[in-house]
C-alpha cells in the first residue's frame, strides 16, 4: 500500500513559483532577450541602477530574427533603398547576418528615411510620414525588444498609448470613470508638432537615466539624426524630432513625455494620455487653470509648445470635449464630426452609383469597414447607429435606382421597392442591430 507521503504531489519551490509569476507578468517580452535572470533584475532593480552591456542582446541572432518577423507581419512600403518586404524575405539570412556584424562591430549606420505625405483625417492638410528601410526597421525592432521592458517598468498608469496590454479603449474607459466621479472640467492638451519637436539631447539624457551602454545610446543617436529623403530627392538633416513611422518612434515619444506624466501624478492630478493626445480631468475651473499653468511651464522646459488655440479648458457638462475620436458631453459620448466624415469618405468611393460590381460584392467590401468602425464607436449614444445605417442604405438604393434608369439618390418609393430587410438578406452589416446585441451581451 502506498503511504500518504508517496501520494503527496511533488512540491514547488518558492523560487520557482516566484519565477513563474514574474514570467507571467512579463509574458509579452521577447523571450530570446529577456531570460528569467534578466526579468528578476528588471523587477527587483538592476545592480548599479542602470543597464550595462545591452548591445550584445540587440544584435543577437535570435533577437534579429524575432525583429524581422515583427517587421514582416506589419508589412509596409519599401524605404529609400527600394528593398521590399518580399525581397528582404528572399535574402533574409544574408541581410540579418550582415546586420548582426554591423551592430556588433559598431559599424551600423541607418539609411536616410524616405518621407511621404499622407492625408490628415478630417482636414485638407497632410502630415509627414517617415519610412525607414526594411533593414533599419529590423534594427529598430531589435532595439525596442531590449529597451521597452526597461522603460515600461517605470511608465505611469495614466499613459495608455503604444504600450503592451493597453489601448485606446482603456484610455476612453478611464475618461468615462473620471467623468462619473465628478471630474468634469477638462484641460484638453495639444502639443504643436510634437514628434518634430522632441529635443535629441533631452531624449538621450532620459534614456541614459536607465541605460549606460554607450553603443546602444549611439545607436539611438544615429536613428534620431539620420537624414530625411524628401520627395524631390533632397536629404535634410533633422535638428530635432523623431520620424513618425519608425518602429522606435512611439517608445521614444513616451519616454520623452514621461517626466511630464510624473509631474502631474506627483501633483495629484488625474491625467489620461495616449501618445501626444492628452486630457487632464479636474473638479473645478480653478484647478483646471492651475493644471494648464503647470503644463505650460513643464512643456516649455522640455522645449515643447502647447498649441495656442487647440489647447483649452472645457466644461464637459456644458461644452463637451473631444478625445481619441469621440466627443464627450455630459455623461454621454458620440463620434466626433471628423470621425463621421472619415467613415463617409471611406464608404463613398465604394458605393458610387456607376459602380459595376454586384450588390453582394459591394456589401462584402464595405462590411469590414462598417464592422471596424462600429467596434471602436459601439459605446456611442444609441442615436448614432440608425443615422449611419440610413446613410449607407441610401447609398446602396442610389446604386439600384441608377441601374433601373432612375436619377439622383435613393428616396421616396425606393424605400418600399428595396426595404431595409432587402439589404439584410444580402448580408449588409447593420450597426443598429449590432448595438442591440452588444448591449444585451453587456
Coordinates of C-alpha atoms in Angstrom, one line a residue:
X1 CA 0.0 0.0 0.0
X2 CA 1.2 3.5 -0.9
X3 CA 1.9 5.7 2.0
X4 CA 0.4 9.2 2.4
X5 CA 3.9 10.6 1.7
X6 CA 4.1 8.7 -1.6
X7 CA 0.6 10.1 -2.7
X8 CA 1.6 13.7 -2.0
X9 CA 2.3 15.7 -5.2
X10 CA 5.8 17.0 -5.6
X11 CA 6.3 20.3 -4.1
X12 CA 7.0 23.6 -6.0
X13 CA 9.8 25.7 -4.6
X14 CA 9.1 29.3 -3.7
X15 CA 11.8 30.4 -6.1
X16 CA 10.2 28.5 -9.0
X17 CA 6.7 29.9 -8.1
X18 CA 8.2 33.4 -8.0
X19 CA 9.9 32.9 -11.3
X20 CA 6.7 31.8 -12.9
X21 CA 4.8 34.8 -11.6
X22 CA 7.5 37.1 -12.9
X23 CA 7.4 35.5 -16.4
X24 CA 3.6 35.7 -16.3
X25 CA 3.7 39.5 -15.6
X26 CA 6.1 40.0 -18.5
X27 CA 4.7 37.5 -20.9
X28 CA 4.8 40.0 -23.8
X29 CA 8.6 40.5 -23.8
X30 CA 10.8 38.8 -26.4
X31 CA 11.9 35.6 -24.6
X32 CA 15.2 35.3 -26.6
X33 CA 16.3 38.5 -24.9
X34 CA 14.6 38.5 -21.5
X35 CA 15.8 35.5 -19.6
X36 CA 14.5 34.6 -16.1
X37 CA 17.6 36.2 -14.6
X38 CA 17.1 39.4 -16.5
X39 CA 13.4 39.6 -15.6
X40 CA 14.3 39.2 -11.9
X41 CA 16.7 42.1 -12.3
X42 CA 14.0 44.1 -14.0
X43 CA 11.6 43.5 -11.2
X44 CA 13.9 44.0 -8.3
X45 CA 16.3 46.6 -9.7
X46 CA 19.4 46.1 -11.7
X47 CA 22.8 46.3 -9.9
X48 CA 24.1 49.9 -10.1
X49 CA 20.7 51.2 -11.1
X50 CA 21.5 51.2 -14.8
X51 CA 21.6 48.6 -17.5
X52 CA 25.1 47.9 -19.0
X53 CA 26.1 45.6 -21.8
X54 CA 22.9 45.6 -23.8
X55 CA 24.3 45.8 -27.3
X56 CA 25.0 42.0 -27.4
X57 CA 21.3 41.5 -26.7
X58 CA 20.3 43.8 -29.5
X59 CA 22.5 42.1 -32.2
X60 CA 21.8 38.5 -31.0
X61 CA 20.7 36.5 -34.0
X62 CA 17.6 35.2 -32.3
X63 CA 16.5 38.8 -31.5
X64 CA 17.1 39.9 -35.0
X65 CA 15.1 37.0 -36.4
X66 CA 12.2 37.9 -34.0
X67 CA 12.5 41.6 -35.0
X68 CA 12.4 40.6 -38.7
X69 CA 9.2 38.5 -38.1
X70 CA 7.6 41.6 -36.5
X71 CA 8.5 43.8 -39.4
X72 CA 7.4 41.1 -41.9
X73 CA 3.9 40.8 -40.2
X74 CA 3.4 44.6 -40.3
X75 CA 4.2 44.7 -44.0
X76 CA 4.7 48.3 -45.1
X77 CA 6.3 50.1 -48.0
X78 CA 10.0 50.0 -49.0
X79 CA 12.4 52.7 -47.8
X80 CA 14.9 54.8 -49.6
X81 CA 16.8 51.7 -50.9
X82 CA 13.6 50.4 -52.5
X83 CA 14.1 46.9 -50.9
X84 CA 10.6 45.5 -50.4
X85 CA 9.4 43.1 -47.7
X86 CA 9.3 40.3 -50.3
X87 CA 12.9 40.9 -51.5
X88 CA 14.2 41.2 -48.0
X89 CA 12.5 37.9 -47.1
X90 CA 14.1 36.1 -50.0
X91 CA 17.5 37.1 -48.7
X92 CA 16.8 37.4 -45.0
X93 CA 19.6 35.1 -43.9
X94 CA 22.2 37.3 -45.6
X95 CA 20.6 40.6 -44.6
X96 CA 20.3 39.6 -40.9
X97 CA 23.9 38.2 -40.8
X98 CA 25.2 41.5 -42.2
X99 CA 23.1 43.5 -39.7
X100 CA 24.4 41.4 -36.8
X101 CA 28.0 42.0 -37.8
X102 CA 27.4 45.8 -38.3
X103 CA 25.8 46.3 -34.9
X104 CA 28.3 44.1 -33.1
X105 CA 31.2 45.8 -34.7
X106 CA 29.8 49.3 -34.2
X107 CA 29.5 49.9 -37.9
X108 CA 25.8 50.2 -38.2
X109 CA 24.6 53.4 -39.8
X110 CA 20.9 53.8 -40.8
X111 CA 19.9 54.8 -44.3
X112 CA 18.1 58.2 -44.8
X113 CA 14.4 57.9 -44.0
X114 CA 12.1 58.2 -47.0
X115 CA 9.4 60.9 -46.3
X116 CA 6.0 60.7 -47.8
X117 CA 2.9 62.9 -47.1
X118 CA -0.4 61.3 -46.2
X119 CA -3.8 63.0 -45.7
X120 CA -4.6 64.2 -42.2
X121 CA -8.1 62.7 -41.3
X122 CA -10.9 65.2 -41.3
X123 CA -8.8 68.1 -42.8
X124 CA -7.4 69.2 -46.1
X125 CA -3.9 69.1 -44.7
X126 CA -1.2 66.4 -45.0
X127 CA 1.2 65.1 -42.4
X128 CA 4.7 63.7 -42.9
X129 CA 5.4 60.0 -42.5
X130 CA 8.9 58.7 -42.3
X131 CA 9.5 55.3 -43.9
X132 CA 12.8 53.6 -42.8
X133 CA 14.3 50.8 -44.9
X134 CA 13.3 47.3 -44.0
X135 CA 16.9 46.7 -42.6
X136 CA 16.6 49.8 -40.4
X137 CA 13.1 48.7 -39.2
X138 CA 14.5 45.4 -38.2
X139 CA 17.3 47.1 -36.3
X140 CA 14.8 49.4 -34.5
X141 CA 12.6 46.4 -33.6
X142 CA 15.6 44.6 -32.2
X143 CA 16.5 47.6 -30.1
X144 CA 12.9 48.0 -28.9
X145 CA 12.8 44.4 -27.9
X146 CA 15.6 45.1 -25.5
X147 CA 14.7 48.6 -24.2
X148 CA 10.9 48.6 -24.0
X149 CA 10.6 46.5 -20.8
X150 CA 13.2 48.7 -19.1
X151 CA 11.0 51.8 -19.6
X152 CA 7.7 50.0 -19.4
X153 CA 8.6 49.3 -15.7
X154 CA 8.7 53.0 -14.9
X155 CA 5.9 54.4 -17.1
X156 CA 2.9 55.6 -15.1
X157 CA -0.7 54.3 -15.2
X158 CA -2.0 57.4 -16.9
X159 CA -0.1 56.7 -20.1
X160 CA -2.0 54.4 -22.5
X161 CA -0.6 54.9 -26.0
X162 CA 1.6 52.2 -27.7
X163 CA 2.1 50.2 -24.5
X164 CA 1.7 46.4 -24.1
X165 CA -1.8 45.4 -22.9
X166 CA -3.1 48.9 -23.2
X167 CA -5.0 50.8 -25.9
X168 CA -7.5 53.5 -26.9
X169 CA -10.5 51.8 -25.2
X170 CA -8.7 51.6 -21.9
X171 CA -8.0 55.4 -22.1
X172 CA -11.6 56.1 -23.1
X173 CA -12.9 53.9 -20.2
X174 CA -10.7 55.8 -17.7
X175 CA -12.1 59.2 -19.0
X176 CA -15.7 57.9 -18.6
X177 CA -14.9 56.8 -15.0
X178 CA -13.4 60.2 -14.1
X179 CA -16.4 62.0 -15.5
X180 CA -18.7 59.9 -13.4
X181 CA -16.6 60.7 -10.3
X182 CA -17.2 64.4 -10.9
X183 CA -14.0 65.4 -12.8
X184 CA -16.0 67.5 -15.4
X185 CA -13.5 70.3 -16.0
X186 CA -11.1 69.2 -18.7
X187 CA -7.8 70.5 -19.8
X188 CA -7.5 69.4 -23.4
X189 CA -3.8 69.3 -24.3
X190 CA -2.5 69.7 -27.9
X191 CA 1.3 69.8 -28.4
X192 CA 2.2 71.7 -31.5
X193 CA 4.2 69.4 -33.9
X194 CA 5.1 67.1 -31.1
X195 CA 7.0 64.4 -33.0
X196 CA 9.0 67.0 -34.9
X197 CA 9.9 69.0 -31.7
X198 CA 11.5 66.3 -29.5
X199 CA 14.9 67.6 -28.4
X200 CA 17.5 64.9 -29.1
X201 CA 19.8 65.8 -26.2
X202 CA 16.9 65.8 -23.7
X203 CA 15.7 62.4 -25.0
X204 CA 19.1 60.8 -24.9
X205 CA 19.5 62.1 -21.3
X206 CA 16.2 60.5 -20.4
X207 CA 17.3 57.2 -21.9
X208 CA 20.7 57.5 -20.1
X209 CA 18.9 57.5 -16.8
X210 CA 18.2 53.8 -17.3
X211 CA 20.8 52.7 -19.9
X212 CA 24.6 53.0 -19.6
X213 CA 25.6 51.1 -22.7
X214 CA 27.4 53.7 -24.9
X215 CA 26.9 51.7 -28.1
X216 CA 23.1 51.5 -27.5
X217 CA 23.0 55.2 -26.9
X218 CA 25.0 55.9 -30.0
X219 CA 22.7 53.7 -32.0
X220 CA 19.7 55.7 -30.8
X221 CA 21.5 58.9 -31.7
X222 CA 22.1 57.6 -35.2
X223 CA 18.4 56.8 -35.6
X224 CA 17.4 60.3 -34.4
X225 CA 19.8 62.2 -36.6
X226 CA 19.6 60.2 -39.7
X227 CA 18.8 62.2 -42.8
X228 CA 15.3 62.6 -44.3
X229 CA 14.9 61.9 -48.0
X230 CA 12.3 64.3 -49.4
X231 CA 10.1 63.5 -52.5
X232 CA 12.2 65.9 -54.6
X233 CA 15.4 63.9 -53.8
X234 CA 16.8 66.4 -51.2
X235 CA 18.2 65.0 -48.0
X236 CA 17.5 67.1 -44.9
X237 CA 19.4 66.7 -41.6
X238 CA 17.0 67.0 -38.7
X239 CA 18.0 69.0 -35.7
X240 CA 15.1 67.8 -33.5
X241 CA 12.2 65.2 -33.6
X242 CA 11.8 61.6 -34.2
X243 CA 10.3 60.4 -37.6
X244 CA 6.7 59.2 -37.4
X245 CA 6.6 55.7 -38.9
X246 CA 9.8 54.3 -37.3
X247 CA 9.4 51.3 -35.0
X248 CA 11.2 53.0 -32.1
X249 CA 9.3 56.3 -32.5
X250 CA 6.3 55.5 -30.2
X251 CA 8.6 54.3 -27.4
X252 CA 10.9 57.3 -27.7
X253 CA 7.9 59.6 -27.7
X254 CA 6.6 58.0 -24.5
X255 CA 10.0 58.3 -22.8
X256 CA 10.1 62.0 -23.7
X257 CA 6.7 62.8 -22.1
X258 CA 7.3 60.5 -19.0
X259 CA 8.7 63.4 -16.8
X260 CA 5.5 65.4 -17.5
X261 CA 3.4 62.3 -16.6
X262 CA 5.3 62.0 -13.3
X263 CA 4.9 65.7 -12.6
X264 CA 1.1 65.6 -13.0
X265 CA 0.9 62.5 -10.9
X266 CA 3.0 63.9 -8.1
X267 CA 0.8 67.0 -8.0
X268 CA -2.3 64.8 -7.6
X269 CA -3.9 65.5 -11.0
X270 CA -5.9 62.9 -13.0
X271 CA -4.4 62.7 -16.4
X272 CA -5.2 60.4 -19.4
X273 CA -2.6 60.4 -22.2
X274 CA -2.5 58.4 -25.4
X275 CA 0.8 59.3 -27.2
X276 CA 0.5 63.0 -27.7
X277 CA -3.3 63.2 -27.1
X278 CA -3.9 64.1 -23.5
X279 CA -6.6 65.3 -21.2
X280 CA -6.3 66.3 -17.6
X281 CA -9.6 65.8 -15.6
X282 CA -10.4 68.3 -12.8
X283 CA -13.2 69.1 -10.4
X284 CA -13.2 72.9 -10.8
X285 CA -12.2 75.6 -13.3
X286 CA -9.6 76.9 -10.8
X287 CA -8.0 73.5 -10.6
X288 CA -8.0 73.3 -14.4
X289 CA -6.3 76.7 -14.7
X290 CA -3.6 75.6 -12.3
X291 CA -3.0 72.5 -14.3
X292 CA -2.7 74.5 -17.5
X293 CA -0.2 76.8 -16.0
X294 CA 1.8 73.9 -14.7
X295 CA 1.8 72.2 -18.1
X296 CA 2.8 75.3 -19.9
X297 CA 5.9 75.6 -17.7
X298 CA 6.6 71.9 -18.0
X299 CA 6.3 71.8 -21.8
X300 CA 8.5 74.9 -22.2
X301 CA 11.1 73.3 -20.0
X302 CA 11.0 70.2 -22.4
X303 CA 11.3 72.6 -25.4
X304 CA 7.7 71.8 -26.4
X305 CA 4.9 74.2 -27.2
X306 CA 1.2 73.9 -26.4
X307 CA -1.0 74.8 -29.4
X308 CA -2.4 78.2 -28.6
X309 CA -6.0 77.5 -29.9
X310 CA -6.3 73.7 -29.7
X311 CA -5.2 73.6 -26.0
X312 CA -8.2 74.7 -24.0
X313 CA -10.2 74.3 -20.8
X314 CA -13.7 72.9 -21.2
X315 CA -16.7 72.2 -19.1
X316 CA -17.6 68.7 -20.0
X317 CA -21.2 69.1 -19.0
X318 CA -21.9 72.3 -21.0
X319 CA -19.4 72.5 -23.8
X320 CA -18.0 68.9 -24.1
X321 CA -14.6 68.0 -25.4
X322 CA -13.1 65.6 -27.9
X323 CA -10.6 62.8 -27.2
X324 CA -9.4 59.8 -29.4
X325 CA -12.2 60.2 -32.0
X326 CA -15.0 60.6 -29.5
X327 CA -16.9 63.7 -28.4
X328 CA -17.8 63.7 -24.7
X329 CA -20.6 65.8 -23.4
X330 CA -22.3 65.3 -20.0
X331 CA -22.3 61.6 -19.3
X332 CA -22.6 60.6 -23.0
X333 CA -20.3 60.3 -25.9
X334 CA -20.6 60.4 -29.7
X335 CA -18.2 60.0 -32.6
X336 CA -16.8 63.4 -33.3
X337 CA -17.6 65.1 -36.7
X338 CA -14.3 64.2 -38.1
X339 CA -14.8 60.5 -37.3
X340 CA -18.2 60.5 -39.0
X341 CA -16.7 62.3 -42.0
X342 CA -13.8 59.9 -42.3
X343 CA -16.3 56.9 -42.3
X344 CA -18.3 58.5 -45.1
X345 CA -15.3 59.5 -47.1
X346 CA -14.1 55.9 -46.9
X347 CA -17.5 54.4 -48.0
X348 CA -18.3 56.9 -50.8
X349 CA -15.7 55.6 -53.4
X350 CA -17.0 52.1 -52.9
X351 CA -20.7 53.0 -53.3
X352 CA -20.7 55.2 -56.4
X353 CA -23.9 55.0 -58.5
X354 CA -21.9 53.9 -61.5
X355 CA -20.4 51.0 -59.6
X356 CA -20.1 48.0 -61.8
X357 CA -20.0 45.4 -59.0
X358 CA -22.9 43.3 -57.8
X359 CA -24.7 44.4 -54.7
X360 CA -23.3 41.4 -52.8
X361 CA -19.7 42.3 -53.9
X362 CA -20.3 45.9 -52.8
X363 CA -21.6 44.9 -49.4
X364 CA -18.8 42.4 -49.0
X365 CA -16.3 45.3 -49.5
X366 CA -18.0 47.8 -47.1
X367 CA -18.9 45.4 -44.3
X368 CA -15.4 45.1 -42.8
X369 CA -15.2 48.9 -42.8
X370 CA -18.6 49.2 -41.0
X371 CA -17.7 46.5 -38.5
X372 CA -14.4 48.0 -37.7
X373 CA -15.9 51.5 -37.2
X374 CA -18.7 50.0 -35.0
X375 CA -16.3 48.0 -32.9
X376 CA -14.5 51.2 -32.0
X377 CA -17.5 53.5 -31.6
X378 CA -20.0 51.0 -30.2
X379 CA -20.1 52.8 -26.9
X380 CA -21.6 55.9 -28.5
X381 CA -25.1 57.2 -27.9
X382 CA -27.6 54.8 -29.5
X383 CA -28.9 57.5 -31.9
X384 CA -25.7 57.4 -33.8
X385 CA -26.2 54.0 -35.4
X386 CA -29.6 54.4 -37.1
X387 CA -28.2 57.5 -38.7
X388 CA -25.2 55.7 -40.1
X389 CA -27.3 52.7 -41.3
X390 CA -29.8 55.0 -43.0
X391 CA -27.0 56.8 -44.9
X392 CA -25.4 53.5 -46.0
X393 CA -28.7 52.1 -47.3
X394 CA -29.3 55.4 -49.1
X395 CA -26.0 54.9 -51.0
X396 CA -27.0 51.4 -51.9
X397 CA -30.5 52.4 -53.0
X398 CA -28.9 55.1 -55.2
X399 CA -26.9 52.4 -57.0
X400 CA -30.1 50.3 -57.5
X401 CA -32.0 53.3 -58.7
X402 CA -29.4 54.1 -61.2
X403 CA -29.5 50.5 -62.6
X404 CA -33.2 50.9 -63.0
X405 CA -32.7 54.1 -65.1
X406 CA -33.6 56.5 -62.3
X407 CA -31.8 59.7 -61.4
X408 CA -30.5 61.1 -58.2
X409 CA -30.1 59.3 -54.9
X410 CA -32.4 56.7 -53.3
X411 CA -35.6 58.3 -52.0
X412 CA -39.3 58.1 -51.9
X413 CA -40.7 54.8 -53.3
X414 CA -37.3 53.3 -53.3
X415 CA -37.8 52.5 -49.6
X416 CA -40.7 50.3 -50.5
X417 CA -39.0 48.8 -53.5
X418 CA -35.9 47.9 -51.6
X419 CA -36.8 47.9 -47.9
X420 CA -34.3 47.6 -45.1
X421 CA -34.8 43.8 -44.9
X422 CA -33.8 43.6 -48.5
X423 CA -30.2 44.7 -47.7
X424 CA -30.2 42.5 -44.6
X425 CA -30.9 39.4 -46.7
X426 CA -27.9 40.4 -48.9
X427 CA -25.7 40.4 -45.8
X428 CA -25.3 44.1 -45.0
X429 CA -23.9 44.7 -41.6
X430 CA -26.4 46.8 -39.6
X431 CA -25.0 48.9 -36.7
X432 CA -28.4 49.3 -35.0
X433 CA -28.9 45.6 -34.7
X434 CA -25.2 45.1 -33.6
X435 CA -25.6 47.7 -30.9
X436 CA -28.7 46.0 -29.5
X437 CA -26.8 42.7 -29.4
X438 CA -23.8 44.4 -27.8
X439 CA -26.0 45.9 -25.1
X440 CA -27.7 42.6 -24.3
X441 CA -24.3 40.9 -24.1
X442 CA -23.0 43.6 -21.8

